[in-house]
Short mmCIF file of C-alpha atoms in Angstrom, two decimals:
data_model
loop_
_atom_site.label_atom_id
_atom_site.label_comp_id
_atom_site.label_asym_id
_atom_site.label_seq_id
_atom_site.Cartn_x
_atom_site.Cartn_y
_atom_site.Cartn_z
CA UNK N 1 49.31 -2.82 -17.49
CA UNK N 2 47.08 -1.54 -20.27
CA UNK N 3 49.31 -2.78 -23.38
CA UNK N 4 49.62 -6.47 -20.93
CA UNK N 5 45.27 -7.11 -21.08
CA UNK N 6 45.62 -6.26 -24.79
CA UNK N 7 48.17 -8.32 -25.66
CA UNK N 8 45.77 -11.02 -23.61
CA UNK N 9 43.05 -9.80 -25.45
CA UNK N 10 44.95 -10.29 -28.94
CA UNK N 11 46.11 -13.70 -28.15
CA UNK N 12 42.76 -15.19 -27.71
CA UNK N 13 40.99 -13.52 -30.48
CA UNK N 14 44.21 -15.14 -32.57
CA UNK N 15 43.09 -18.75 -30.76
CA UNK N 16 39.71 -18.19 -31.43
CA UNK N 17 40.22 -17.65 -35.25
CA UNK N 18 42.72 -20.13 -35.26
CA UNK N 19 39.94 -22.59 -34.24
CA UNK N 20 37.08 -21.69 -35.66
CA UNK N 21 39.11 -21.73 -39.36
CA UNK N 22 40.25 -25.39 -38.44
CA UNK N 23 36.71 -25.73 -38.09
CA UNK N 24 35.63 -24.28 -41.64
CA UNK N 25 38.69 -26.14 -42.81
CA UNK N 26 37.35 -29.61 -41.66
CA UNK N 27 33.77 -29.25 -42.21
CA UNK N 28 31.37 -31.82 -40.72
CA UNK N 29 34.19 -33.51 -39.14
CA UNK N 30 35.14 -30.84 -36.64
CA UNK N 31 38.18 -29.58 -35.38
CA UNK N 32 41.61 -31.12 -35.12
CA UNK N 33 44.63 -30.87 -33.41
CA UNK N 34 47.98 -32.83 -33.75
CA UNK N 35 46.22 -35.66 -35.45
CA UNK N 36 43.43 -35.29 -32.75
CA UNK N 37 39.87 -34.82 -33.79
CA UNK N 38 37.19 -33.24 -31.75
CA UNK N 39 35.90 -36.45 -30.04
CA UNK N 40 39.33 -37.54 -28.94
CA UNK N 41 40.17 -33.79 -26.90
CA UNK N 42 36.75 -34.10 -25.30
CA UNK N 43 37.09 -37.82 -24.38
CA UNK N 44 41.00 -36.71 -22.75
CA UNK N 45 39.71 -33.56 -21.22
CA UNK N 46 38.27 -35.07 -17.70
CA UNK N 47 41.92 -36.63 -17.76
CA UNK N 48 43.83 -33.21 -17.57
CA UNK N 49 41.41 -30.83 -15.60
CA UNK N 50 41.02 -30.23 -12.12
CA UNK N 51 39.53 -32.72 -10.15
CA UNK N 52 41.65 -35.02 -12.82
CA UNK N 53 39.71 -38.23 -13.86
CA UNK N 54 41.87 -41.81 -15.14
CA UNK N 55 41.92 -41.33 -19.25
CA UNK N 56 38.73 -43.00 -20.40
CA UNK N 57 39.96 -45.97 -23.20
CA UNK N 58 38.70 -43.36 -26.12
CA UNK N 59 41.08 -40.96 -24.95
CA UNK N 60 44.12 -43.32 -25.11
CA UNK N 61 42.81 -44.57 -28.46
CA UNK N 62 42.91 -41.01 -29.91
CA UNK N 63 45.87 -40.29 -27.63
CA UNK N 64 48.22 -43.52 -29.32
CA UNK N 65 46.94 -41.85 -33.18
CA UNK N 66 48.21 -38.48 -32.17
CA UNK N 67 51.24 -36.54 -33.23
CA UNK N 68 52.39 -36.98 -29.29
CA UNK N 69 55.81 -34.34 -30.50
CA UNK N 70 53.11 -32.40 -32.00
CA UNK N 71 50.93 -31.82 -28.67
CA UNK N 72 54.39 -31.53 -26.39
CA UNK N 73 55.13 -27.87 -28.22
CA UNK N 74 51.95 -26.61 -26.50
CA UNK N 75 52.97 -27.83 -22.70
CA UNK N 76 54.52 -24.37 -22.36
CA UNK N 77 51.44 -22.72 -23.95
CA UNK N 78 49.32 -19.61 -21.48
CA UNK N 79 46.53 -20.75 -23.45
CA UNK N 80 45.96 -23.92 -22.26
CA UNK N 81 44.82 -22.78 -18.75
CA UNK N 82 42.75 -20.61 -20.56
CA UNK N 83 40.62 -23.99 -21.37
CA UNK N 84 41.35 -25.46 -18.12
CA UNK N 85 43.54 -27.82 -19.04
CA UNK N 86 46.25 -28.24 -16.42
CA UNK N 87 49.85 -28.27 -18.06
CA UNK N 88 51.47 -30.94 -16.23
CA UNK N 89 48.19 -32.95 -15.92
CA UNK N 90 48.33 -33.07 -19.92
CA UNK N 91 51.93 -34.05 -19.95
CA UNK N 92 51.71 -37.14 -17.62
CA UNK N 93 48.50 -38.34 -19.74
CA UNK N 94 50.50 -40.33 -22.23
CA UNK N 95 52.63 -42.29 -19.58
CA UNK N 96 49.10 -42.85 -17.48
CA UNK N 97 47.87 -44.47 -21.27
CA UNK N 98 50.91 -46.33 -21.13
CA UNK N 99 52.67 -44.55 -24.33
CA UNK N 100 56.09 -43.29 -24.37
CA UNK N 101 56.30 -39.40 -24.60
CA UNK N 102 58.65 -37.98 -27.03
CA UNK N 103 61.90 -37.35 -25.41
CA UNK N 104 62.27 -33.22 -23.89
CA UNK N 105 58.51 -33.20 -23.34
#
């Protein structure tokens, strides 16, 4: 049980690192994801956490620039809860901005 909350403990001091040298890496303009900057995660996050909002009209704007194959490899992620982002809210967001997802996602 021991080795299991390290292992935990590991994974998000590797996601923290991760983001804060995407951060360093991008300077003033923030951090990026899958051709997502900053502004565009924060404007889809109401739209895939609990009580779920519609996307605001930013999000699908940042939403139709992204790497949408890019953001499907992370729909399995253990992380993403971590952030409370809700799985299968984020993979229905594309359809509900009226984009096709990549196919197996």
């Amino acid at each position: 049980m021991v080795m299991k909350e390290q292992r935990k403990l590991v994974l998000m001091l590797l996601m923290v690192m991760v983001i804060i040298m995407g951060c360093m890496l991008k300077g003033s303009n923030g951090f990026s994801l899958c051709n997502m900057n900053e502004d565009g995660l924060d404007a889809c996050k109401p739209a895939v956490t609990q009580p779920p909002e519609d996307p605001k009209p930013e999000c699908c704007k940042a939403l139709n620039g992204a790497d949408l194959r890019c953001l499907c490899s992370y729909k399995n992620s253990s992380e993403l809860p971590l952030f409370g982002i809700d799985p299968i809210l984020a993979s229905s967001l594309p359809a509900k901005c009226n984009l096709t997802p990549p196919d197996n996602c």
